[in-house]
Each structure stands twice: as structure tokens, then as C-alpha cells.
Amino acid sequence: MSAEPGGGGGVLVLVGTPLGNREDLSPRARRTLLEADLLLCEDTRSPQRLLPDQPLPQRVSCFVGNEHERVGLMLERLSQGQRVAFVSEAGLPVWSDPGRTLVLAAVAAGHEVDVIPGPTAGTCALALSGFVAEGARFLGFIPRSGKSRAAVLDVLEAEDGAAVLYEAGNRTPGLLADLAKREALAGRPVVVARELTKRHQEILRGSAAELARAHREALRGEVTVVVGGRASLEGGAGGAEVGGEEKADPLEARARAVLDRMLDGSLKPRARAKALAELTGLDVRELYDRLRDARS
């Protein structure tokens, strides 16, 4: 591979690794781990667990607390034309894991960045859920408490499509209880995926209220929660096909709502901008400026 101009020939490779089943390690990922000049690892023990009988390159820890400190080492090696691989503890780097700082620094210095595909708990859980993938939203780890947690729950209430969340097993009953307390969320279909790809994998299905009642004790292991969107209450699992009938696509529903707001002549630019911002997630001031410019 050739690096971008000024990169010195070095390549940063993000390596996707198994969530918990070693057999999911791809041949490309295996080869990259063995042939890299340097392995930056969220947990330096992870590569050895994947390849216990293989001699590995130099491993250096690189986690949330020290990722910025490792940028200098990475850039030094890349400038020497070396191949630096980064692996998170499990899954695909950057996806609710470290790695973004490394990517930005490598790109800024003109080095090539590559990725070896691997599993993510979020996409696996979404696939298992049966919810429509188009329009789904990944929210990562939900805040533990306070206004930031309430803000995420507000987002879930307004979301037309499915939403994917990460949560620790011991805190999952609390999340289910919080969903069940909200009238707009209590009836939503929810899928709880525990210990994905591992020996004790478990998939729980039901409404938020049903799951909250049934699972009040802490769950073991890592958990991914998929919450059906508003469309799921109108037409099956998050807009999935149920009983052979295709239900409302959340993207189509949102597009129609946006069109309705644009054609509503009773709305002034400021009110229209606010309504569009709520539907699209775009900045209300930017929308207002664009609407005002369009009228002039």
C-alpha cells in the first residue's frame, strides 16, 4: 500500500477482533497482528489470547487514559515507514472504543489509515433484533445518571427508528426500569443481547415494561440493548416486516414529516426551522438562516 503524500510509507491499521469467540478472528486480522512492526493495544493481553502459541510483535498499551500519549510513538514509527496496528479489547476500534485520536493524528500527518473489518456488538445485536437497520441510531454507552442520561432517554422517545445502546450487565435492570417508567417507551419492543458470540450468549425479547418486570436482578457480562423506534408501535418491530406485511420504514416516515413541515405555509421561518431541527438533528440556527435566505 502507498501512504498519502508526506506520510513516509507508514500505515496505521485498525484491526477488528472477535467479541468473545476466537474462531471469529479473520485470516487478514491474524496476519496483520503477526506481521505488524508495533501493536498498540487497549489491553496488551488481548492479542496473546487470540494467538496464544504465536510470537507477537512489540505490544504497547493504548487505552482511553493514555491514547494521546501514544500519538508521538505512533507517528515516530509511521515516519520510519513501519506498520502500526491498533486493537481494542474486543470488536472494532473506535466503535465505543479508543482509536479515534490515533486516526486523526495519523491522517493529519499524512499517513495512510487502513481497517481490517471485524464484529461489533451493536451491529450483531441489531441484526438479531429483527428491527429495520436503515435509520437505526447507535448511541453507545448510556450515561449512568443525571441530565445526560435523561437526555438520551428523550432521544429514544423521539426516535422513529431503532436505537442501539451499550450497558454493563449489573446496570441493565436499571436501564430497563427507566425505559418502563416512560409512557412513550414502556410499550416499545426491546431486545437485550448478552455475552454476544460467547458460550453463554443470551437474547431477551419483549416490551420495555415486560423485560423490566422479568429482569430485576443484575445480568452477567456485557450487554447490548436495542430499542424499537416510534414506528415499531405503528407497524411491528421497528418497521420490520411482520406477518408478511411490510411496515412503515422510519426513514420514509421522517422524510414525509420533513416534507410536511416544508409545505406548511402557516409556519414562519423560525417555527419551521425548529420543527425541521427536531426531525433531522441539524442545527436550528443554520436551518433558520437557510430558510430566510431562500425567502429573500
PDB file of C-alpha atoms in Angstrom:
ATOM      1  CA  MET A   1       0.000   0.000   0.000  1.00  0.00           C
ATOM      2  CA  SER A   2       1.139   3.558  -0.580  1.00  0.00           C
ATOM      3  CA  ALA A   3       0.761   6.247   2.015  1.00  0.00           C
ATOM      4  CA  GLU A   4      -0.704   9.641   1.350  1.00  0.00           C
ATOM      5  CA  PRO A   5       1.773  12.342   0.278  1.00  0.00           C
ATOM      6  CA  GLY A   6       4.198  13.177   3.050  1.00  0.00           C
ATOM      7  CA  GLY A   7       3.356  10.042   5.016  1.00  0.00           C
ATOM      8  CA  GLY A   8       6.748   8.348   4.778  1.00  0.00           C
ATOM      9  CA  GLY A   9       5.214   4.994   3.831  1.00  0.00           C
ATOM     10  CA  GLY A  10       3.883   4.090   7.275  1.00  0.00           C
ATOM     11  CA  VAL A  11       0.397   2.683   7.741  1.00  0.00           C
ATOM     12  CA  LEU A  12      -1.884   2.672  10.783  1.00  0.00           C
ATOM     13  CA  VAL A  13      -4.160  -0.375  10.700  1.00  0.00           C
ATOM     14  CA  LEU A  14      -7.281  -0.660  12.852  1.00  0.00           C
ATOM     15  CA  VAL A  15      -7.801  -4.369  13.448  1.00  0.00           C
ATOM     16  CA  GLY A  16     -11.231  -5.773  14.217  1.00  0.00           C
ATOM     17  CA  THR A  17     -11.027  -8.679  16.662  1.00  0.00           C
ATOM     18  CA  PRO A  18     -13.603 -11.177  17.997  1.00  0.00           C
ATOM     19  CA  LEU A  19     -16.122 -10.172  20.637  1.00  0.00           C
ATOM     20  CA  GLY A  20     -15.503 -13.381  22.529  1.00  0.00           C
ATOM     21  CA  ASN A  21     -15.082 -16.306  20.144  1.00  0.00           C
ATOM     22  CA  ARG A  22     -11.540 -16.771  18.870  1.00  0.00           C
ATOM     23  CA  GLU A  23     -12.797 -18.534  15.746  1.00  0.00           C
ATOM     24  CA  ASP A  24     -14.172 -15.183  14.544  1.00  0.00           C
ATOM     25  CA  LEU A  25     -10.647 -13.819  14.003  1.00  0.00           C
ATOM     26  CA  SER A  26     -10.247 -13.345  10.248  1.00  0.00           C
ATOM     27  CA  PRO A  27      -7.154 -14.549   8.348  1.00  0.00           C
ATOM     28  CA  ARG A  28      -6.315 -10.934   7.453  1.00  0.00           C
ATOM     29  CA  ALA A  29      -6.562  -9.843  11.073  1.00  0.00           C
ATOM     30  CA  ARG A  30      -4.375 -12.749  12.161  1.00  0.00           C
ATOM     31  CA  ARG A  31      -1.738 -11.939   9.561  1.00  0.00           C
ATOM     32  CA  THR A  32      -1.767  -8.247  10.468  1.00  0.00           C
ATOM     33  CA  LEU A  33      -1.295  -8.953  14.169  1.00  0.00           C
ATOM     34  CA  LEU A  34       1.669 -11.207  13.431  1.00  0.00           C
ATOM     35  CA  GLU A  35       3.354  -9.021  10.821  1.00  0.00           C
ATOM     36  CA  ALA A  36       2.911  -5.518  12.276  1.00  0.00           C
ATOM     37  CA  ASP A  37       6.016  -3.689  13.449  1.00  0.00           C
ATOM     38  CA  LEU A  38       4.175  -2.402  16.524  1.00  0.00           C
ATOM     39  CA  LEU A  39       0.928  -3.387  18.235  1.00  0.00           C
ATOM     40  CA  LEU A  40      -0.907  -0.679  20.147  1.00  0.00           C
ATOM     41  CA  CYS A  41      -3.426  -2.441  22.378  1.00  0.00           C
ATOM     42  CA  GLU A  42      -6.232  -1.333  24.650  1.00  0.00           C
ATOM     43  CA  ASP A  43      -5.277  -4.440  26.637  1.00  0.00           C
ATOM     44  CA  THR A  44      -1.864  -5.897  25.818  1.00  0.00           C
ATOM     45  CA  ARG A  45      -3.098  -9.352  26.832  1.00  0.00           C
ATOM     46  CA  SER A  46      -5.830  -9.480  24.169  1.00  0.00           C
ATOM     47  CA  PRO A  47      -3.643 -10.371  21.138  1.00  0.00           C
ATOM     48  CA  GLN A  48      -1.941 -13.133  23.103  1.00  0.00           C
ATOM     49  CA  ARG A  49      -5.308 -14.656  23.997  1.00  0.00           C
ATOM     50  CA  LEU A  50      -6.210 -14.700  20.312  1.00  0.00           C
ATOM     51  CA  LEU A  51      -2.873 -16.160  19.207  1.00  0.00           C
ATOM     52  CA  PRO A  52      -1.548 -17.958  22.294  1.00  0.00           C
ATOM     53  CA  ASP A  53       1.102 -20.011  20.513  1.00  0.00           C
ATOM     54  CA  GLN A  54       2.408 -17.315  18.173  1.00  0.00           C
ATOM     55  CA  PRO A  55       5.294 -14.865  18.637  1.00  0.00           C
ATOM     56  CA  LEU A  56       3.830 -11.364  18.543  1.00  0.00           C
ATOM     57  CA  PRO A  57       5.447  -8.007  17.729  1.00  0.00           C
ATOM     58  CA  GLN A  58       6.150  -5.422  20.406  1.00  0.00           C
ATOM     59  CA  ARG A  59       2.968  -4.560  22.293  1.00  0.00           C
ATOM     60  CA  VAL A  60       2.327  -1.195  23.934  1.00  0.00           C
ATOM     61  CA  SER A  61      -0.780  -0.287  25.919  1.00  0.00           C
ATOM     62  CA  CYS A  62      -3.061   2.334  24.393  1.00  0.00           C
ATOM     63  CA  PHE A  63      -6.336   2.988  26.183  1.00  0.00           C
ATOM     64  CA  VAL A  64      -8.637   5.936  26.841  1.00  0.00           C
ATOM     65  CA  GLY A  65      -6.423   7.287  29.619  1.00  0.00           C
ATOM     66  CA  ASN A  66      -3.178   7.353  27.626  1.00  0.00           C
ATOM     67  CA  GLU A  67      -4.179   7.399  23.953  1.00  0.00           C
ATOM     68  CA  HIS A  68      -2.945  10.981  23.500  1.00  0.00           C
ATOM     69  CA  GLU A  69       0.417   9.991  24.987  1.00  0.00           C
ATOM     70  CA  ARG A  70       0.841   7.212  22.414  1.00  0.00           C
ATOM     71  CA  VAL A  71       0.405   9.518  19.424  1.00  0.00           C
ATOM     72  CA  GLY A  72       4.080  10.509  19.456  1.00  0.00           C
ATOM     73  CA  LEU A  73       5.266   6.897  19.418  1.00  0.00           C
ATOM     74  CA  MET A  74       2.843   6.017  16.631  1.00  0.00           C
ATOM     75  CA  LEU A  75       3.896   8.951  14.447  1.00  0.00           C
ATOM     76  CA  GLU A  76       7.578   8.183  15.008  1.00  0.00           C
ATOM     77  CA  ARG A  77       7.108   4.616  13.818  1.00  0.00           C
ATOM     78  CA  LEU A  78       4.910   5.651  10.891  1.00  0.00           C
ATOM     79  CA  SER A  79       7.502   8.202   9.764  1.00  0.00           C
ATOM     80  CA  GLN A  80      10.001   5.325   9.627  1.00  0.00           C
ATOM     81  CA  GLY A  81       7.703   3.508   7.205  1.00  0.00           C
ATOM     82  CA  GLN A  82       6.543   0.979   9.772  1.00  0.00           C
ATOM     83  CA  ARG A  83       3.177  -0.747  10.006  1.00  0.00           C
ATOM     84  CA  VAL A  84       1.415   0.049  13.282  1.00  0.00           C
ATOM     85  CA  ALA A  85      -1.662  -1.977  14.233  1.00  0.00           C
ATOM     86  CA  PHE A  86      -4.194  -0.958  16.881  1.00  0.00           C
ATOM     87  CA  VAL A  87      -6.555  -3.393  18.583  1.00  0.00           C
ATOM     88  CA  SER A  88      -9.208  -2.604  21.157  1.00  0.00           C
ATOM     89  CA  GLU A  89     -10.013  -5.115  23.882  1.00  0.00           C
ATOM     90  CA  ALA A  90     -12.612  -6.716  21.609  1.00  0.00           C
ATOM     91  CA  GLY A  91     -14.521  -5.786  18.478  1.00  0.00           C
ATOM     92  CA  LEU A  92     -13.793  -2.927  16.101  1.00  0.00           C
ATOM     93  CA  PRO A  93     -11.666   0.019  17.308  1.00  0.00           C
ATOM     94  CA  VAL A  94     -13.306   3.450  17.607  1.00  0.00           C
ATOM     95  CA  TRP A  95     -16.788   1.882  17.955  1.00  0.00           C
ATOM     96  CA  SER A  96     -17.231   2.940  21.616  1.00  0.00           C
ATOM     97  CA  ASP A  97     -13.547   2.079  21.999  1.00  0.00           C
ATOM     98  CA  PRO A  98     -10.266   4.010  21.724  1.00  0.00           C
ATOM     99  CA  GLY A  99      -8.637   4.675  18.365  1.00  0.00           C
ATOM    100  CA  ARG A 100     -10.151   7.902  17.094  1.00  0.00           C
ATOM    101  CA  THR A 101      -7.283  10.038  18.421  1.00  0.00           C
ATOM    102  CA  LEU A 102      -4.774   7.815  16.634  1.00  0.00           C
ATOM    103  CA  VAL A 103      -6.707   8.019  13.366  1.00  0.00           C
ATOM    104  CA  LEU A 104      -6.946  11.807  13.445  1.00  0.00           C
ATOM    105  CA  ALA A 105      -3.249  12.188  14.266  1.00  0.00           C
ATOM    106  CA  ALA A 106      -2.170   9.791  11.517  1.00  0.00           C
ATOM    107  CA  VAL A 107      -4.375  11.492   8.925  1.00  0.00           C
ATOM    108  CA  ALA A 108      -3.165  14.952   9.972  1.00  0.00           C
ATOM    109  CA  ALA A 109       0.435  13.810   9.487  1.00  0.00           C
ATOM    110  CA  GLY A 110      -0.353  12.482   6.004  1.00  0.00           C
ATOM    111  CA  HIS A 111      -0.138   8.788   6.808  1.00  0.00           C
ATOM    112  CA  GLU A 112      -2.396   6.101   5.418  1.00  0.00           C
ATOM    113  CA  VAL A 113      -5.035   4.552   7.679  1.00  0.00           C
ATOM    114  CA  ASP A 114      -6.459   1.124   6.927  1.00  0.00           C
ATOM    115  CA  VAL A 115      -9.005  -1.114   8.648  1.00  0.00           C
ATOM    116  CA  ILE A 116      -9.380  -4.868   8.956  1.00  0.00           C
ATOM    117  CA  PRO A 117     -13.134  -5.489   9.371  1.00  0.00           C
ATOM    118  CA  GLY A 118     -14.375  -7.181  12.490  1.00  0.00           C
ATOM    119  CA  PRO A 119     -17.546  -7.655  14.529  1.00  0.00           C
ATOM    120  CA  THR A 120     -19.247  -5.073  16.697  1.00  0.00           C
ATOM    121  CA  ALA A 121     -21.762  -5.897  19.393  1.00  0.00           C
ATOM    122  CA  GLY A 122     -24.049  -3.130  18.143  1.00  0.00           C
ATOM    123  CA  THR A 123     -24.388  -4.400  14.586  1.00  0.00           C
ATOM    124  CA  CYS A 124     -24.680  -8.029  15.729  1.00  0.00           C
ATOM    125  CA  ALA A 125     -27.457  -7.157  18.175  1.00  0.00           C
ATOM    126  CA  LEU A 126     -29.279  -5.072  15.568  1.00  0.00           C
ATOM    127  CA  ALA A 127     -29.138  -7.971  13.118  1.00  0.00           C
ATOM    128  CA  LEU A 128     -30.522 -10.350  15.757  1.00  0.00           C
ATOM    129  CA  SER A 129     -33.258  -7.921  16.773  1.00  0.00           C
ATOM    130  CA  GLY A 130     -35.233  -8.131  13.545  1.00  0.00           C
ATOM    131  CA  PHE A 131     -35.649  -4.345  13.549  1.00  0.00           C
ATOM    132  CA  VAL A 132     -35.126  -2.365  10.356  1.00  0.00           C
ATOM    133  CA  ALA A 133     -31.445  -1.434  10.129  1.00  0.00           C
ATOM    134  CA  GLU A 134     -31.948   1.618   7.889  1.00  0.00           C
ATOM    135  CA  GLY A 135     -32.407   4.655  10.090  1.00  0.00           C
ATOM    136  CA  ALA A 136     -31.134   2.899  13.218  1.00  0.00           C
ATOM    137  CA  ARG A 137     -29.104   5.042  15.587  1.00  0.00           C
ATOM    138  CA  PHE A 138     -26.065   3.999  17.629  1.00  0.00           C
ATOM    139  CA  LEU A 139     -25.919   5.789  20.992  1.00  0.00           C
ATOM    140  CA  GLY A 140     -23.073   3.866  22.622  1.00  0.00           C
ATOM    141  CA  PHE A 141     -22.803   3.654  26.394  1.00  0.00           C
ATOM    142  CA  ILE A 142     -25.697   5.397  28.100  1.00  0.00           C
ATOM    143  CA  PRO A 143     -24.703   7.861  30.869  1.00  0.00           C
ATOM    144  CA  ARG A 144     -25.208   6.438  34.348  1.00  0.00           C
ATOM    145  CA  SER A 145     -27.377   9.187  35.782  1.00  0.00           C
ATOM    146  CA  GLY A 146     -28.426  12.815  35.772  1.00  0.00           C
ATOM    147  CA  LYS A 147     -29.443  15.141  32.985  1.00  0.00           C
ATOM    148  CA  SER A 148     -27.209  13.453  30.422  1.00  0.00           C
ATOM    149  CA  ARG A 149     -28.983  10.126  30.979  1.00  0.00           C
ATOM    150  CA  ALA A 150     -32.387  11.813  30.798  1.00  0.00           C
ATOM    151  CA  ALA A 151     -31.323  13.470  27.543  1.00  0.00           C
ATOM    152  CA  VAL A 152     -30.581  10.069  25.977  1.00  0.00           C
ATOM    153  CA  LEU A 153     -33.976   8.777  27.092  1.00  0.00           C
ATOM    154  CA  ASP A 154     -35.539  11.857  25.493  1.00  0.00           C
ATOM    155  CA  VAL A 155     -33.766  10.966  22.248  1.00  0.00           C
ATOM    156  CA  LEU A 156     -35.148   7.430  22.445  1.00  0.00           C
ATOM    157  CA  GLU A 157     -38.673   8.773  22.847  1.00  0.00           C
ATOM    158  CA  ALA A 158     -38.364  10.882  19.698  1.00  0.00           C
ATOM    159  CA  GLU A 159     -36.531   8.318  17.565  1.00  0.00           C
ATOM    160  CA  ASP A 160     -38.553   6.786  14.724  1.00  0.00           C
ATOM    161  CA  GLY A 161     -36.018   4.032  14.052  1.00  0.00           C
ATOM    162  CA  ALA A 162     -34.308   1.551  16.332  1.00  0.00           C
ATOM    163  CA  ALA A 163     -31.597   2.688  18.743  1.00  0.00           C
ATOM    164  CA  VAL A 164     -28.616   0.661  19.940  1.00  0.00           C
ATOM    165  CA  LEU A 165     -27.182   1.113  23.434  1.00  0.00           C
ATOM    166  CA  TYR A 166     -24.346  -0.447  25.397  1.00  0.00           C
ATOM    167  CA  GLU A 167     -24.712  -1.099  29.122  1.00  0.00           C
ATOM    168  CA  ALA A 168     -22.973  -3.073  31.846  1.00  0.00           C
ATOM    169  CA  GLY A 169     -24.851  -6.181  32.922  1.00  0.00           C
ATOM    170  CA  ASN A 170     -25.229  -5.040  36.523  1.00  0.00           C
ATOM    171  CA  ARG A 171     -26.821  -1.773  35.383  1.00  0.00           C
ATOM    172  CA  THR A 172     -29.112  -3.249  32.725  1.00  0.00           C
ATOM    173  CA  PRO A 173     -32.101  -3.735  35.096  1.00  0.00           C
ATOM    174  CA  GLY A 174     -31.884  -0.031  35.925  1.00  0.00           C
ATOM    175  CA  LEU A 175     -31.944   0.874  32.244  1.00  0.00           C
ATOM    176  CA  LEU A 176     -34.959  -1.350  31.616  1.00  0.00           C
ATOM    177  CA  ALA A 177     -36.720   0.207  34.610  1.00  0.00           C
ATOM    178  CA  ASP A 178     -36.022   3.709  33.287  1.00  0.00           C
ATOM    179  CA  LEU A 179     -37.449   2.751  29.892  1.00  0.00           C
ATOM    180  CA  ALA A 180     -40.545   1.250  31.513  1.00  0.00           C
ATOM    181  CA  LYS A 181     -41.178   4.386  33.591  1.00  0.00           C
ATOM    182  CA  ARG A 182     -41.696   6.478  30.478  1.00  0.00           C
ATOM    183  CA  GLU A 183     -45.100   6.154  28.872  1.00  0.00           C
ATOM    184  CA  ALA A 184     -43.661   6.666  25.396  1.00  0.00           C
ATOM    185  CA  LEU A 185     -41.091   3.887  25.887  1.00  0.00           C
ATOM    186  CA  ALA A 186     -42.796   1.299  28.096  1.00  0.00           C
ATOM    187  CA  GLY A 187     -44.534  -0.417  25.177  1.00  0.00           C
ATOM    188  CA  ARG A 188     -41.598  -0.304  22.760  1.00  0.00           C
ATOM    189  CA  PRO A 189     -40.132  -3.661  21.684  1.00  0.00           C
ATOM    190  CA  VAL A 190     -36.699  -4.193  23.195  1.00  0.00           C
ATOM    191  CA  VAL A 191     -34.005  -6.777  22.556  1.00  0.00           C
ATOM    192  CA  VAL A 192     -31.323  -7.379  25.182  1.00  0.00           C
ATOM    193  CA  ALA A 193     -28.286  -9.237  23.819  1.00  0.00           C
ATOM    194  CA  ARG A 194     -25.944 -10.565  26.499  1.00  0.00           C
ATOM    195  CA  GLU A 195     -22.452 -12.009  26.001  1.00  0.00           C
ATOM    196  CA  LEU A 196     -22.698 -11.995  22.205  1.00  0.00           C
ATOM    197  CA  THR A 197     -20.768 -14.793  20.425  1.00  0.00           C
ATOM    198  CA  LYS A 198     -19.693 -16.280  23.754  1.00  0.00           C
ATOM    199  CA  ARG A 199     -20.661 -19.608  25.291  1.00  0.00           C
ATOM    200  CA  HIS A 200     -23.370 -18.087  27.472  1.00  0.00           C
ATOM    201  CA  GLN A 201     -24.907 -15.822  24.828  1.00  0.00           C
ATOM    202  CA  GLU A 202     -28.489 -14.921  25.686  1.00  0.00           C
ATOM    203  CA  ILE A 203     -31.092 -12.945  23.737  1.00  0.00           C
ATOM    204  CA  LEU A 204     -34.062 -11.498  25.648  1.00  0.00           C
ATOM    205  CA  ARG A 205     -37.094 -10.094  23.831  1.00  0.00           C
ATOM    206  CA  GLY A 206     -40.187  -8.237  24.956  1.00  0.00           C
ATOM    207  CA  SER A 207     -41.556  -4.779  25.593  1.00  0.00           C
ATOM    208  CA  ALA A 208     -39.555  -2.487  27.860  1.00  0.00           C
ATOM    209  CA  ALA A 209     -42.159  -2.944  30.594  1.00  0.00           C
ATOM    210  CA  GLU A 210     -42.170  -6.743  30.259  1.00  0.00           C
ATOM    211  CA  LEU A 211     -38.399  -7.017  30.414  1.00  0.00           C
ATOM    212  CA  ALA A 212     -38.205  -4.605  33.350  1.00  0.00           C
ATOM    213  CA  ARG A 213     -40.620  -6.786  35.331  1.00  0.00           C
ATOM    214  CA  ALA A 214     -38.870 -10.030  34.404  1.00  0.00           C
ATOM    215  CA  HIS A 215     -35.263  -8.944  34.944  1.00  0.00           C
ATOM    216  CA  ARG A 216     -34.783  -7.000  38.154  1.00  0.00           C
ATOM    217  CA  GLU A 217     -31.550  -8.724  39.157  1.00  0.00           C
ATOM    218  CA  ALA A 218     -28.150  -7.844  37.703  1.00  0.00           C
ATOM    219  CA  LEU A 219     -27.203  -9.605  34.484  1.00  0.00           C
ATOM    220  CA  ARG A 220     -23.757 -11.051  33.990  1.00  0.00           C
ATOM    221  CA  GLY A 221     -21.372  -9.950  31.290  1.00  0.00           C
ATOM    222  CA  GLU A 222     -21.594  -7.319  28.585  1.00  0.00           C
ATOM    223  CA  VAL A 223     -24.978  -6.227  27.300  1.00  0.00           C
ATOM    224  CA  THR A 224     -26.251  -4.558  24.140  1.00  0.00           C
ATOM    225  CA  VAL A 225     -29.781  -3.161  24.207  1.00  0.00           C
ATOM    226  CA  VAL A 226     -31.754  -2.436  21.032  1.00  0.00           C
ATOM    227  CA  VAL A 227     -34.870  -0.298  21.492  1.00  0.00           C
ATOM    228  CA  GLY A 228     -37.511  -0.200  18.786  1.00  0.00           C
ATOM    229  CA  GLY A 229     -38.420   3.240  17.474  1.00  0.00           C
ATOM    230  CA  ARG A 230     -41.757   5.032  17.400  1.00  0.00           C
ATOM    231  CA  ALA A 231     -42.551   3.322  14.097  1.00  0.00           C
ATOM    232  CA  SER A 232     -42.488  -0.023  15.900  1.00  0.00           C
ATOM    233  CA  LEU A 233     -45.671   0.871  17.778  1.00  0.00           C
ATOM    234  CA  GLU A 234     -47.419   1.545  14.479  1.00  0.00           C
ATOM    235  CA  GLY A 235     -46.108  -1.356  12.433  1.00  0.00           C
ATOM    236  CA  GLY A 236     -44.201  -4.160  14.082  1.00  0.00           C
ATOM    237  CA  ALA A 237     -40.571  -4.394  15.127  1.00  0.00           C
ATOM    238  CA  GLY A 238     -39.060  -1.033  14.360  1.00  0.00           C
ATOM    239  CA  GLY A 239     -40.536  -1.043  10.862  1.00  0.00           C
ATOM    240  CA  ALA A 240     -39.739  -4.700  10.164  1.00  0.00           C
ATOM    241  CA  GLU A 241     -41.902  -6.958   8.065  1.00  0.00           C
ATOM    242  CA  VAL A 242     -44.351  -8.700  10.377  1.00  0.00           C
ATOM    243  CA  GLY A 243     -46.774 -11.364   9.205  1.00  0.00           C
ATOM    244  CA  GLY A 244     -45.634 -10.882   5.605  1.00  0.00           C
ATOM    245  CA  GLU A 245     -46.748  -7.250   5.506  1.00  0.00           C
ATOM    246  CA  GLU A 246     -44.101  -4.574   5.075  1.00  0.00           C
ATOM    247  CA  LYS A 247     -44.457  -1.955   7.775  1.00  0.00           C
ATOM    248  CA  ALA A 248     -43.544   1.704   7.835  1.00  0.00           C
ATOM    249  CA  ASP A 249     -39.919   2.490   7.065  1.00  0.00           C
ATOM    250  CA  PRO A 250     -38.657   5.040   9.644  1.00  0.00           C
ATOM    251  CA  LEU A 251     -36.614   6.869   7.013  1.00  0.00           C
ATOM    252  CA  GLU A 252     -39.669   7.252   4.785  1.00  0.00           C
ATOM    253  CA  ALA A 253     -41.761   8.409   7.728  1.00  0.00           C
ATOM    254  CA  ARG A 254     -39.172  11.011   8.653  1.00  0.00           C
ATOM    255  CA  ALA A 255     -38.860  12.188   5.054  1.00  0.00           C
ATOM    256  CA  ARG A 256     -42.641  12.635   4.846  1.00  0.00           C
ATOM    257  CA  ALA A 257     -42.640  14.577   8.107  1.00  0.00           C
ATOM    258  CA  VAL A 258     -39.895  16.879   6.830  1.00  0.00           C
ATOM    259  CA  LEU A 259     -41.824  17.450   3.596  1.00  0.00           C
ATOM    260  CA  ASP A 260     -44.980  18.251   5.563  1.00  0.00           C
ATOM    261  CA  ARG A 261     -43.130  20.923   7.541  1.00  0.00           C
ATOM    262  CA  MET A 262     -41.636  22.423   4.383  1.00  0.00           C
ATOM    263  CA  LEU A 263     -45.057  22.678   2.720  1.00  0.00           C
ATOM    264  CA  ASP A 264     -46.869  24.027   5.773  1.00  0.00           C
ATOM    265  CA  GLY A 265     -47.492  27.653   4.776  1.00  0.00           C
ATOM    266  CA  SER A 266     -48.775  28.580   8.243  1.00  0.00           C
ATOM    267  CA  LEU A 267     -45.320  28.192   9.796  1.00  0.00           C
ATOM    268  CA  LYS A 268     -42.997  31.159   9.980  1.00  0.00           C
ATOM    269  CA  PRO A 269     -39.287  30.547   9.219  1.00  0.00           C
ATOM    270  CA  ARG A 270     -38.269  30.318  12.885  1.00  0.00           C
ATOM    271  CA  ALA A 271     -41.008  27.825  13.773  1.00  0.00           C
ATOM    272  CA  ARG A 272     -40.319  25.844  10.623  1.00  0.00           C
ATOM    273  CA  ALA A 273     -36.587  25.747  11.405  1.00  0.00           C
ATOM    274  CA  LYS A 274     -37.305  24.480  14.914  1.00  0.00           C
ATOM    275  CA  ALA A 275     -39.612  21.744  13.610  1.00  0.00           C
ATOM    276  CA  LEU A 276     -37.073  20.665  10.992  1.00  0.00           C
ATOM    277  CA  ALA A 277     -34.272  20.636  13.579  1.00  0.00           C
ATOM    278  CA  GLU A 278     -36.274  18.273  15.762  1.00  0.00           C
ATOM    279  CA  LEU A 279     -36.823  15.926  12.815  1.00  0.00           C
ATOM    280  CA  THR A 280     -33.339  15.995  11.317  1.00  0.00           C
ATOM    281  CA  GLY A 281     -30.981  16.739  14.200  1.00  0.00           C
ATOM    282  CA  LEU A 282     -29.482  19.661  12.243  1.00  0.00           C
ATOM    283  CA  ASP A 283     -28.621  22.973  13.879  1.00  0.00           C
ATOM    284  CA  VAL A 284     -31.718  25.151  14.217  1.00  0.00           C
ATOM    285  CA  ARG A 285     -29.797  28.386  13.562  1.00  0.00           C
ATOM    286  CA  GLU A 286     -28.304  27.060  10.340  1.00  0.00           C
ATOM    287  CA  LEU A 287     -31.722  25.885   9.181  1.00  0.00           C
ATOM    288  CA  TYR A 288     -33.267  29.250  10.019  1.00  0.00           C
ATOM    289  CA  ASP A 289     -30.558  31.109   8.084  1.00  0.00           C
ATOM    290  CA  ARG A 290     -31.079  28.870   5.051  1.00  0.00           C
ATOM    291  CA  LEU A 291     -34.848  29.323   5.152  1.00  0.00           C
ATOM    292  CA  ARG A 292     -34.506  33.076   5.489  1.00  0.00           C
ATOM    293  CA  ASP A 293     -32.056  33.217   2.572  1.00  0.00           C
ATOM    294  CA  ALA A 294     -34.436  31.144   0.448  1.00  0.00           C
ATOM    295  CA  ARG A 295     -37.234  33.659   1.038  1.00  0.00           C
ATOM    296  CA  SER A 296     -35.117  36.646   0.046  1.00  0.00           C
TER     297      SER A 296
END
